[in-house]
XYZ file of N, CA and C in Angstrom:
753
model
N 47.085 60.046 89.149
C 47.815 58.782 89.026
C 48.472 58.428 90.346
N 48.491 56.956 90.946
C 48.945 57.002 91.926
C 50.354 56.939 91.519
N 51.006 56.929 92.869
C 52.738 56.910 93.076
C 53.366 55.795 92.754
N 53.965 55.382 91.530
C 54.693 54.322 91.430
C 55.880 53.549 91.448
N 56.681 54.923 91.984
C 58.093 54.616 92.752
C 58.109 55.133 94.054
N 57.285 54.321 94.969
C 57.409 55.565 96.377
C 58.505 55.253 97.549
N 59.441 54.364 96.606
C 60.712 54.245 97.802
C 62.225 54.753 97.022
N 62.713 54.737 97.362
C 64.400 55.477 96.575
C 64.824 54.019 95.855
N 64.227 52.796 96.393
C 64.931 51.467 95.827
C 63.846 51.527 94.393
N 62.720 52.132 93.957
C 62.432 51.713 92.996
C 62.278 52.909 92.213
N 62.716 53.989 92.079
C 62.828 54.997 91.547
C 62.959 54.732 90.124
N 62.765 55.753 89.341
C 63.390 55.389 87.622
C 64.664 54.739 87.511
N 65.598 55.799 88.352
C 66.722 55.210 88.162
C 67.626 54.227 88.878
N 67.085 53.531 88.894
C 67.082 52.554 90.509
C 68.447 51.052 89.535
N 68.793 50.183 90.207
C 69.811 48.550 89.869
C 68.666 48.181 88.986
N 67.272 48.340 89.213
C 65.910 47.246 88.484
C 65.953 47.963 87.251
N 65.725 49.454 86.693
C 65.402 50.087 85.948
C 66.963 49.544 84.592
N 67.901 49.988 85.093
C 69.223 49.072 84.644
C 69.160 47.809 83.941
N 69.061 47.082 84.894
C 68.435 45.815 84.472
C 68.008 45.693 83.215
N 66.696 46.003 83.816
C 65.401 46.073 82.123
C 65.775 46.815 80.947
N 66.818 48.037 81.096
C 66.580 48.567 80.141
C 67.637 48.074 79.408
N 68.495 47.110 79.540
C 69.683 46.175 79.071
C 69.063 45.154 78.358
N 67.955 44.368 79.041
C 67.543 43.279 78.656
C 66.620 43.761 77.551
N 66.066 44.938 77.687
C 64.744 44.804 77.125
C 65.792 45.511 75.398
N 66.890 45.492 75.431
C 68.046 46.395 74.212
C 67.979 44.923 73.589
N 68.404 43.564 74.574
C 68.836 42.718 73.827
C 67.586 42.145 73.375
N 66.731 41.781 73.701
C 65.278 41.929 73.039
C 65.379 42.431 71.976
N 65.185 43.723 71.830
C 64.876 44.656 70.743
C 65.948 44.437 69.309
N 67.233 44.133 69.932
C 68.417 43.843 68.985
C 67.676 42.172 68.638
N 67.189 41.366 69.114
C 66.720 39.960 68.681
C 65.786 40.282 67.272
N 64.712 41.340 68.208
C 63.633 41.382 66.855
C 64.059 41.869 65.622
N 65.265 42.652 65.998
C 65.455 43.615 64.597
C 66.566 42.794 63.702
N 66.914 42.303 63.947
C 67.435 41.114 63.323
C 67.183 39.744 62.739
N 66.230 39.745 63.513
C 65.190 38.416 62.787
C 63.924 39.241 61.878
N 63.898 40.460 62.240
C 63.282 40.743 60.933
C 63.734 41.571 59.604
N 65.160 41.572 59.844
C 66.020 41.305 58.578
C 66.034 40.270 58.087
N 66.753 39.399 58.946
C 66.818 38.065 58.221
C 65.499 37.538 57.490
N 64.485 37.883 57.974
C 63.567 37.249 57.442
C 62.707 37.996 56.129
N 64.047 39.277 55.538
C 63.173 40.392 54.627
C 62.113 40.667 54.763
N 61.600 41.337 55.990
C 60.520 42.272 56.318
C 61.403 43.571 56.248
N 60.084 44.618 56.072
C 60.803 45.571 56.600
C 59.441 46.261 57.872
N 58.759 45.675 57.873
C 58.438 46.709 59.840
C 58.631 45.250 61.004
N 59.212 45.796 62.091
C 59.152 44.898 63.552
C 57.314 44.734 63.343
N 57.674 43.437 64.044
C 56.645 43.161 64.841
C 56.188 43.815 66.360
N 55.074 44.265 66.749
C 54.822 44.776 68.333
C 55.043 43.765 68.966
N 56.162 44.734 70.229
C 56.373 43.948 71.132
C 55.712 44.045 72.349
N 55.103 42.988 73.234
C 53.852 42.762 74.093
C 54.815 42.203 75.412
N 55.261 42.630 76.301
C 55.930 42.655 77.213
C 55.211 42.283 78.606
N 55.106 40.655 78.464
C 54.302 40.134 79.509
C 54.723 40.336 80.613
N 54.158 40.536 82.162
C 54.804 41.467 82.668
C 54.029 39.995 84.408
N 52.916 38.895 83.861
C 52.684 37.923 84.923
C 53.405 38.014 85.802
N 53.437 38.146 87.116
C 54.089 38.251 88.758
C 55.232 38.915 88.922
N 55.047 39.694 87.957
C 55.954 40.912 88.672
C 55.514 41.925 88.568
N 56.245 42.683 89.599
C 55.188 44.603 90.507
C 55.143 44.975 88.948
N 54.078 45.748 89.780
C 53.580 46.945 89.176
C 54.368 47.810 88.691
N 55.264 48.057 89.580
C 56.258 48.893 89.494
C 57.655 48.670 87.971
N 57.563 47.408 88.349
C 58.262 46.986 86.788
C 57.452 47.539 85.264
N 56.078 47.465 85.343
C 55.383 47.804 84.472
C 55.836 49.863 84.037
N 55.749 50.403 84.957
C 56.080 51.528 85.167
C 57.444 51.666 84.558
N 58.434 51.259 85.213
C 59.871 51.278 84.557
C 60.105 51.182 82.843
N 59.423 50.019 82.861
C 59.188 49.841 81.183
C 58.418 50.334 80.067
N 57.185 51.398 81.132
C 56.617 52.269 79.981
C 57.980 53.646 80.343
N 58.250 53.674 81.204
C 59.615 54.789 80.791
C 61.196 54.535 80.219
N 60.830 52.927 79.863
C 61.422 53.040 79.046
C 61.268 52.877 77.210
N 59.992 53.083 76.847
C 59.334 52.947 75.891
C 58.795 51.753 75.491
N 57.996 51.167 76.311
C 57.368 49.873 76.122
C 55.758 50.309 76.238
N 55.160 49.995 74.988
C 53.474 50.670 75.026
C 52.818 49.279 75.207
N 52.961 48.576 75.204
C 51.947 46.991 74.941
C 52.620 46.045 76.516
N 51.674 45.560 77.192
C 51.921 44.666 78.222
C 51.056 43.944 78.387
N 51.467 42.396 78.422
C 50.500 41.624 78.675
C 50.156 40.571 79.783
N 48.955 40.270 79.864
C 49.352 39.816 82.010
C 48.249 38.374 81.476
N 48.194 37.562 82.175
C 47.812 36.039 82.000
C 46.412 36.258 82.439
N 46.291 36.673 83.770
C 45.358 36.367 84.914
C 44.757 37.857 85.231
N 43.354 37.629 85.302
C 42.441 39.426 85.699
C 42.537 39.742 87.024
N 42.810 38.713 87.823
C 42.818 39.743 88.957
C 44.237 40.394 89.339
N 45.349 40.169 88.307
C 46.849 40.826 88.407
C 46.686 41.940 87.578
N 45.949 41.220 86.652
C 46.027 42.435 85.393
C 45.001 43.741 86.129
N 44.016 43.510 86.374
C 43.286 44.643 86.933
C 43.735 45.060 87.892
N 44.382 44.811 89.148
C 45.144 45.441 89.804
C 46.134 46.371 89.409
N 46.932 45.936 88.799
C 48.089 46.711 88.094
C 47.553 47.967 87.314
N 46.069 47.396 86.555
C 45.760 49.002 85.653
C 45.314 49.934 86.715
N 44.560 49.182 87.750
C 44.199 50.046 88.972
C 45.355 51.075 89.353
N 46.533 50.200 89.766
C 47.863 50.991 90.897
C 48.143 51.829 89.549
N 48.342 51.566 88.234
C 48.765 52.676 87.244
C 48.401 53.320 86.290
N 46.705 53.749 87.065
C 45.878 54.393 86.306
C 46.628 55.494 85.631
N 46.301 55.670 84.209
C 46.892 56.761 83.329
C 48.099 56.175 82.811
N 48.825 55.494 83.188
C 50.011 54.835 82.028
C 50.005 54.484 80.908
N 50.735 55.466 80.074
C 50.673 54.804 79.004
C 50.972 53.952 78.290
N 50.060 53.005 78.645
C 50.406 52.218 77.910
C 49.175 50.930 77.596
N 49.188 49.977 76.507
C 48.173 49.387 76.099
C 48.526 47.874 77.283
N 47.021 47.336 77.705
C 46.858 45.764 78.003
C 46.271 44.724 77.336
N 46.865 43.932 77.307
C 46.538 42.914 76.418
C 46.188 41.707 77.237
N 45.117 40.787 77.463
C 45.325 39.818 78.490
C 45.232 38.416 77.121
N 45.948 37.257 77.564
C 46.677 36.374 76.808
C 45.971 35.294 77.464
N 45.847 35.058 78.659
C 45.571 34.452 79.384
C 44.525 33.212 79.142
N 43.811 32.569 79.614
C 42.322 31.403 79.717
C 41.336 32.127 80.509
N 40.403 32.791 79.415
C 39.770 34.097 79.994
C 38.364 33.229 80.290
N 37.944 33.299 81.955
C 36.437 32.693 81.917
C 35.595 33.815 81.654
N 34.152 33.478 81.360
C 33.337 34.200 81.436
C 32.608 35.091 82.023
N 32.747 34.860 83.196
C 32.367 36.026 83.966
C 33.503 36.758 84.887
N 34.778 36.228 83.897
C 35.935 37.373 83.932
C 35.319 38.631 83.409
N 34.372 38.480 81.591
C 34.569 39.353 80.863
C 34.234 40.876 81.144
N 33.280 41.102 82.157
C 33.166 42.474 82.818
C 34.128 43.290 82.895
N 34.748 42.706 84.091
C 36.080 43.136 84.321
C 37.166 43.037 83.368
N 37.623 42.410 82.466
C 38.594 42.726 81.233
C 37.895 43.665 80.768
N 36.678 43.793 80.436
C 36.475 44.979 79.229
C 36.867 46.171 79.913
N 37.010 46.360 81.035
C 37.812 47.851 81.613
C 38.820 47.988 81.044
N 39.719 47.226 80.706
C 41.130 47.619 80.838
C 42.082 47.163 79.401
N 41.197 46.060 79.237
C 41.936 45.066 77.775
C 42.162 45.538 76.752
N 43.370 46.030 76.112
C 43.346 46.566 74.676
C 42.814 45.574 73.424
N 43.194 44.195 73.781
C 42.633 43.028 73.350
C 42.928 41.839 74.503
N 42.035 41.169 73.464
C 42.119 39.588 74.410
C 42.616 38.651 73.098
N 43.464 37.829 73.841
C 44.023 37.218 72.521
C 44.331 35.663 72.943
N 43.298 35.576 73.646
C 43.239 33.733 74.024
C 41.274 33.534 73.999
N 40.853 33.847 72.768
C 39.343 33.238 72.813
C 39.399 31.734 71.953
N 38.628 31.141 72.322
C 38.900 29.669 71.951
C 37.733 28.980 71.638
N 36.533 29.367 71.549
C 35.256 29.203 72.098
C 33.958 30.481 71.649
N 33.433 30.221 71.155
C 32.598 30.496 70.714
C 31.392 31.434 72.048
N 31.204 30.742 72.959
C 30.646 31.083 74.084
C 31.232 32.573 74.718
N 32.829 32.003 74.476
C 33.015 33.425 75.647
C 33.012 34.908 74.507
N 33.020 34.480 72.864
C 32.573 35.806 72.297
C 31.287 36.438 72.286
N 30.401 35.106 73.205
C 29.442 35.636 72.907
C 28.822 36.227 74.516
N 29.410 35.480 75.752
C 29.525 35.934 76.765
C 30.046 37.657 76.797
N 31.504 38.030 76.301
C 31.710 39.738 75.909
C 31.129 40.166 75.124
N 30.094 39.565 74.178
C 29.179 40.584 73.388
C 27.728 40.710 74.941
N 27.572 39.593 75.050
C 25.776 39.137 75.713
C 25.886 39.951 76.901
N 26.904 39.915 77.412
C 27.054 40.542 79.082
C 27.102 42.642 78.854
N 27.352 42.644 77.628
C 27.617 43.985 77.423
C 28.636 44.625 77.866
N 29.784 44.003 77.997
C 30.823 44.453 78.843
C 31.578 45.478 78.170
N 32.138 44.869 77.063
C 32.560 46.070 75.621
C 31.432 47.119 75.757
N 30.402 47.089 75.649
C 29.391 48.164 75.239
C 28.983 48.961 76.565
N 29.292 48.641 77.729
C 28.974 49.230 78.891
C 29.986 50.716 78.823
N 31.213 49.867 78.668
C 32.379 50.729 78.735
C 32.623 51.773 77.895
N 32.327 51.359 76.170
C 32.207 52.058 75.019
C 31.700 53.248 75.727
N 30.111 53.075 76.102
C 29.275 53.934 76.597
C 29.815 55.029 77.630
N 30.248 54.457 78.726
C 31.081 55.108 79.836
C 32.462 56.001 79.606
N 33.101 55.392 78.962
C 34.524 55.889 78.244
C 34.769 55.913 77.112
N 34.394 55.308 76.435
C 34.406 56.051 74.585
C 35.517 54.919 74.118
N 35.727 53.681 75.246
C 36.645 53.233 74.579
C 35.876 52.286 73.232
N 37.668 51.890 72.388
C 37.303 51.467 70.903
C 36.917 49.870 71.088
N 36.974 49.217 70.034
C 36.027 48.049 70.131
C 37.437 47.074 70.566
N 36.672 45.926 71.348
C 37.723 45.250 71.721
C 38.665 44.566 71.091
N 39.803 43.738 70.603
C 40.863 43.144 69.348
C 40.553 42.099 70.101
N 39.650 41.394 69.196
C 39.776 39.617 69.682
C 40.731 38.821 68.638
N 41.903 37.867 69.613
C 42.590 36.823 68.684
C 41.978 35.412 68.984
N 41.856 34.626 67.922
C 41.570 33.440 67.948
C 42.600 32.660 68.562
N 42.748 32.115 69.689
C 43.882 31.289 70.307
C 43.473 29.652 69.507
N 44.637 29.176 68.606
C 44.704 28.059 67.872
C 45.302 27.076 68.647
N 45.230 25.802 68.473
C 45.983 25.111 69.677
C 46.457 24.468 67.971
N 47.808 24.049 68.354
C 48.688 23.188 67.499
C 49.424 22.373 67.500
N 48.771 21.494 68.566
C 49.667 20.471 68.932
C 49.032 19.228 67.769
N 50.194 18.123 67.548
C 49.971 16.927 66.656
C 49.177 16.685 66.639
N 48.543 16.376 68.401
C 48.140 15.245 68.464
C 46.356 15.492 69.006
N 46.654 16.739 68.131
C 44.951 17.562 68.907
C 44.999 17.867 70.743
N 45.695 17.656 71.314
C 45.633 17.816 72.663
C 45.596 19.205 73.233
N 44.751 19.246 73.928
C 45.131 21.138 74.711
C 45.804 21.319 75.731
N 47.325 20.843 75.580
C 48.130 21.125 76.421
C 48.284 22.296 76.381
N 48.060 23.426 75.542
C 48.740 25.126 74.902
C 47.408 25.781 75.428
N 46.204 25.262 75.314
C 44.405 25.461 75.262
C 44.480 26.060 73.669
N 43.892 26.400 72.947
C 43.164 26.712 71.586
C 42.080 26.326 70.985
N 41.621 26.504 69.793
C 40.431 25.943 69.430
C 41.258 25.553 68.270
N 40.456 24.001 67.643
C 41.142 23.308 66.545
C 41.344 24.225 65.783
N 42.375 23.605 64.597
C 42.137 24.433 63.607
C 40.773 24.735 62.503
N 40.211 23.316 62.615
C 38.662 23.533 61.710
C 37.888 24.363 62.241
N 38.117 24.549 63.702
C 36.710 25.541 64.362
C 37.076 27.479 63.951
N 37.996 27.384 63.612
C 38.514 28.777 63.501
C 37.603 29.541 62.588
N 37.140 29.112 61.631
C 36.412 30.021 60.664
C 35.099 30.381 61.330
N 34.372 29.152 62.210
C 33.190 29.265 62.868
C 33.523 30.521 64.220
N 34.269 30.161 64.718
C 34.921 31.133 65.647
C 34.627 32.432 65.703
N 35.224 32.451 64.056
C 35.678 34.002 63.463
C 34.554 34.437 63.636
N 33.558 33.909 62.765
C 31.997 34.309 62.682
C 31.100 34.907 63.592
N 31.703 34.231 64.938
C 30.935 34.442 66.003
C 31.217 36.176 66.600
N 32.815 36.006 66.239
C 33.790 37.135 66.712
C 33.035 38.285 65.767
N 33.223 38.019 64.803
C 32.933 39.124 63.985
C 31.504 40.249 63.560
N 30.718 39.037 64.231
C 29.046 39.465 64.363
C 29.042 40.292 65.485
N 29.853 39.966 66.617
C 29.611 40.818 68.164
C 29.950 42.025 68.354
N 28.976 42.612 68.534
C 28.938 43.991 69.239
C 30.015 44.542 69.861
N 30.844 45.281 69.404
C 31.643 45.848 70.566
C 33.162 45.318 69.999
N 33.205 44.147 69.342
C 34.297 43.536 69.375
C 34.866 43.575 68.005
N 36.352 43.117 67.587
C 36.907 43.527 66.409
C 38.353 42.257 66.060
N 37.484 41.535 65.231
C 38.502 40.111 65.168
C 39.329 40.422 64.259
N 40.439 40.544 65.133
C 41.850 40.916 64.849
C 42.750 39.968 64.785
N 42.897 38.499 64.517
C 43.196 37.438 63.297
C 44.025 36.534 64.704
N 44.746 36.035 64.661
C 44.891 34.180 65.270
C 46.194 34.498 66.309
N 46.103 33.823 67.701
C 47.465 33.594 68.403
C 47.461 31.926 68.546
N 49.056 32.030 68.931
C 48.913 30.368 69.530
C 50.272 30.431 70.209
N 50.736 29.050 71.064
C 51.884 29.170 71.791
C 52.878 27.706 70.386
N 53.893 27.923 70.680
C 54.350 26.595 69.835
C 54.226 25.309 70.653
N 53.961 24.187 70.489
C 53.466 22.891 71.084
C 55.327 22.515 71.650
N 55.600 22.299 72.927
C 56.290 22.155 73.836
C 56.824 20.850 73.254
N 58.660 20.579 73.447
C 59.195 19.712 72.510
C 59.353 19.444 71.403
N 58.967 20.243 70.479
C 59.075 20.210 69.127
C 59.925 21.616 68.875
N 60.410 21.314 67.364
C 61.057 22.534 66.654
C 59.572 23.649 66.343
N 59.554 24.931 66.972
C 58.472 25.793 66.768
C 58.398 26.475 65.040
N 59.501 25.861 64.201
C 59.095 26.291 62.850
C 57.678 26.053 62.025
N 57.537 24.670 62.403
C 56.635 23.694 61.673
C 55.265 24.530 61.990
N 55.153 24.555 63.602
C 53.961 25.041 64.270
C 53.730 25.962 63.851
N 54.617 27.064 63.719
C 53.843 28.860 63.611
C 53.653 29.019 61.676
N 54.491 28.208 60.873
C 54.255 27.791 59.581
C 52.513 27.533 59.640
N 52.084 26.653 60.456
C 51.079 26.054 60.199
C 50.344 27.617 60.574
N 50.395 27.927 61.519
C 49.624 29.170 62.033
C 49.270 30.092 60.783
N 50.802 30.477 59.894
C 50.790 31.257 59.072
C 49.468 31.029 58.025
N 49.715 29.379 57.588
C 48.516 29.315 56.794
C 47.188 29.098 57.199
N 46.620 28.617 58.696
C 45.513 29.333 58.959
C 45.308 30.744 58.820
N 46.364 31.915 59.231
C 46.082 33.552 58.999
C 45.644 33.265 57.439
N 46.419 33.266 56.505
C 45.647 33.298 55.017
C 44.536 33.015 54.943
N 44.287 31.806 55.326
C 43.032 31.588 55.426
C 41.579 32.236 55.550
N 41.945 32.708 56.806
C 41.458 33.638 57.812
C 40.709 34.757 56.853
N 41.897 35.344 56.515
C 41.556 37.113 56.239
C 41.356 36.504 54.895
N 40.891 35.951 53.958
C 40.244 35.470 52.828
C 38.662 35.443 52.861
N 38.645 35.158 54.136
C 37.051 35.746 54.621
C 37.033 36.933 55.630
N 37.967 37.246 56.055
C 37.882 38.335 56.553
C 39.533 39.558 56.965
N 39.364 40.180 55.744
C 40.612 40.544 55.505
C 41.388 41.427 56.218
N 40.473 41.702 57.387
C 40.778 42.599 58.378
C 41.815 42.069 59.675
N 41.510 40.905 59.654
C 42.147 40.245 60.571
C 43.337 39.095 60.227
N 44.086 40.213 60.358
C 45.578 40.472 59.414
C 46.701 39.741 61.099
N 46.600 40.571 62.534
C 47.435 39.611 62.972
C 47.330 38.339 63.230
N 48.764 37.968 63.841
C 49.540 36.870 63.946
C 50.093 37.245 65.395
N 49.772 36.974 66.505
C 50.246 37.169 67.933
C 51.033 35.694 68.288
N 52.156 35.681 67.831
C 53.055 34.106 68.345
C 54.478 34.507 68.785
N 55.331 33.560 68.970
C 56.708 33.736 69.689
C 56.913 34.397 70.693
N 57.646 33.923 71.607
C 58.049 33.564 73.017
C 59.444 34.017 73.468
N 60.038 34.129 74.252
C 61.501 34.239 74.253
C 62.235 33.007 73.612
N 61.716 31.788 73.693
C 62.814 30.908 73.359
C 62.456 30.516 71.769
N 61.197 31.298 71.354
C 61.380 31.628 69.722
C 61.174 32.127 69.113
N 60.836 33.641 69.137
C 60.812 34.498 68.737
C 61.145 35.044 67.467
N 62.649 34.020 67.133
C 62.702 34.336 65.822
C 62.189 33.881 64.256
N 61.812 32.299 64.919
C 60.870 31.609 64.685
C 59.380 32.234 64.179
N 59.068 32.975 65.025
C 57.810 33.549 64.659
C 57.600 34.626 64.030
N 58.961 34.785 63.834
C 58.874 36.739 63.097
C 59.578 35.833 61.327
N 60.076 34.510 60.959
C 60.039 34.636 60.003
C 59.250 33.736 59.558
N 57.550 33.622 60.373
C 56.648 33.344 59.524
C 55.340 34.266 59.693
N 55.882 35.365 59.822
C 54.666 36.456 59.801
C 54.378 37.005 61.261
N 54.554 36.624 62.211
C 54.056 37.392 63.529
C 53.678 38.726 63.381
N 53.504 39.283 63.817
C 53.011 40.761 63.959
C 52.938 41.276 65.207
N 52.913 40.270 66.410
C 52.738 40.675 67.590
C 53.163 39.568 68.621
N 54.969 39.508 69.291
C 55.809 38.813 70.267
C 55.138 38.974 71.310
N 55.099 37.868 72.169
C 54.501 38.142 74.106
C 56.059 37.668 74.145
N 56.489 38.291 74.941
C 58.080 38.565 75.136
C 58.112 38.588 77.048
N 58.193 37.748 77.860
C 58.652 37.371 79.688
C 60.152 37.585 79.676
N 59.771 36.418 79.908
C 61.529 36.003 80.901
C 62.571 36.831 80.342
N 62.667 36.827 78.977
C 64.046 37.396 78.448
C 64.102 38.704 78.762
N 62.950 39.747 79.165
C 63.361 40.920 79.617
C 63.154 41.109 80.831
N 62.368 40.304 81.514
C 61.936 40.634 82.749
C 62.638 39.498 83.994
N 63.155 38.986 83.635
C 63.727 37.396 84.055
C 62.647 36.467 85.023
N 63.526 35.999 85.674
C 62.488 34.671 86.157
C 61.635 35.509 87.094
N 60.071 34.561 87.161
C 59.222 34.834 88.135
C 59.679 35.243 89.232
N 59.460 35.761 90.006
C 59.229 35.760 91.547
C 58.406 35.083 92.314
N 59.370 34.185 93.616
C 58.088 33.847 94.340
C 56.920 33.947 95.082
N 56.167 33.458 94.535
C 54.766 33.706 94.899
C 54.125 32.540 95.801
N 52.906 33.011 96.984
C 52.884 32.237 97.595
C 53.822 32.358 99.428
């Protein structure tokens, strides 16, 4: 494994490590409370998007018990699994995945949870990318989420696939080699109250696993709603800013 604190400023126990492990408490105190309130009794996984910031942050936060991280873009995300080969911990890419990304995600992706399109399930089945790797490393089949777009007004400001295309989607997902449709994400449509939206989400999931009962999550809520999404079923928060704070500049 390479070295992932190799200066005294980023050590485990470093002002950054502090930081996170404060933020990432008040996090954790958010979820566990909204999933009281909302009479569940298990948390939802938390997916600790980790977009433009080091590597090294990633590191901090699997020591501090964070197993799930999720990165937008493949050439950050593959870098990062590169610099922290052996970490434990799972990747998830969320991101607007092109197609001849899919090679390269199938190295590293615990799932992909922005397919929208029919093509690119069939691009990670056709290209053999899942099955190259299977072969090579024994890894398990990939968790595809259906990314739903839910805005009013049909627009892909969020990107998703309508809601009518979802069952066709599924189909495609579920026939492919290698892969394992593991049920619906979406972002909440920007300016609106996010109740209505992830409500709606909820009853596409029913839907869903009525034909295919396996694909049980719900990957929604954000920092600014999180709680929102845990009391209409989430199963799986992409959680930024609130633990990791603002971007860094890039550029």
């Amino acid at each position: 494994m390479s070295e992932v604190f190799p200066t005294a400023e980023s050590r485990p126990d470093d002002s950054r490590t502090a930081e996170l492990r404060e933020r990432l408490a008040v996090v954790r105190r958010r979820i566990s409370a909204a999933t009281t309130a909302a009479g569940r009794s298990e948390e939802p996984q938390l997916i600790v998007v980790s977009k433009f910031h080091p590597a090294a942050d990633v590191a901090r936060l699997a020591a501090l018990g964070v197993t799930d991280v999720g990165e937008n873009r493949d050439q950050e995300a593959s870098a990062k699994f590169a610099e922290l080969a052996g970490l434990p911990v799972r990747w998830h890419f969320i991101g607007q995945l092109q197609s001849n990304k899919a090679k390269s995600v199938a190295k590293y992706a615990f799932s992909v949870q922005s397919i929208d399109r029919p093509q690119l399930a069939e691009a990670l089945a056709l290209a053999k990318a899942v099955a190259r790797q299977q072969s090579e490393t024994g890894r398990p089949d990939l968790d595809c989420y259906i990314q739903v777009n839910l805005e009013h007004d049909g627009g892909a400001h969020r990107g998703g696939a309508a809601p009518s295309d979802v069952e066709r989607l599924a189909g495609s997902i579920a026939t492919a080699s290698g892969l394992r449709l593991a049920g619906v994400m979406a972002v909440a449509p920007l300016g609106a109250p996010p109740e209505a939206a992830f409500e709606k989400l909820a009853a596409i999931s029913t839907d869903l696993r009525k034909l295919h009962p396996d694909a049980a999550g719900i990957s929604a809520g954000m920092s600014q709603d999180l709680e929102a999404a845990v009391q209409f079923g989430a199963t799986h928060l992409r959680i930024g800013s609130d633990i990791l704070g603002s971007r860094p500049r890039v550029g």
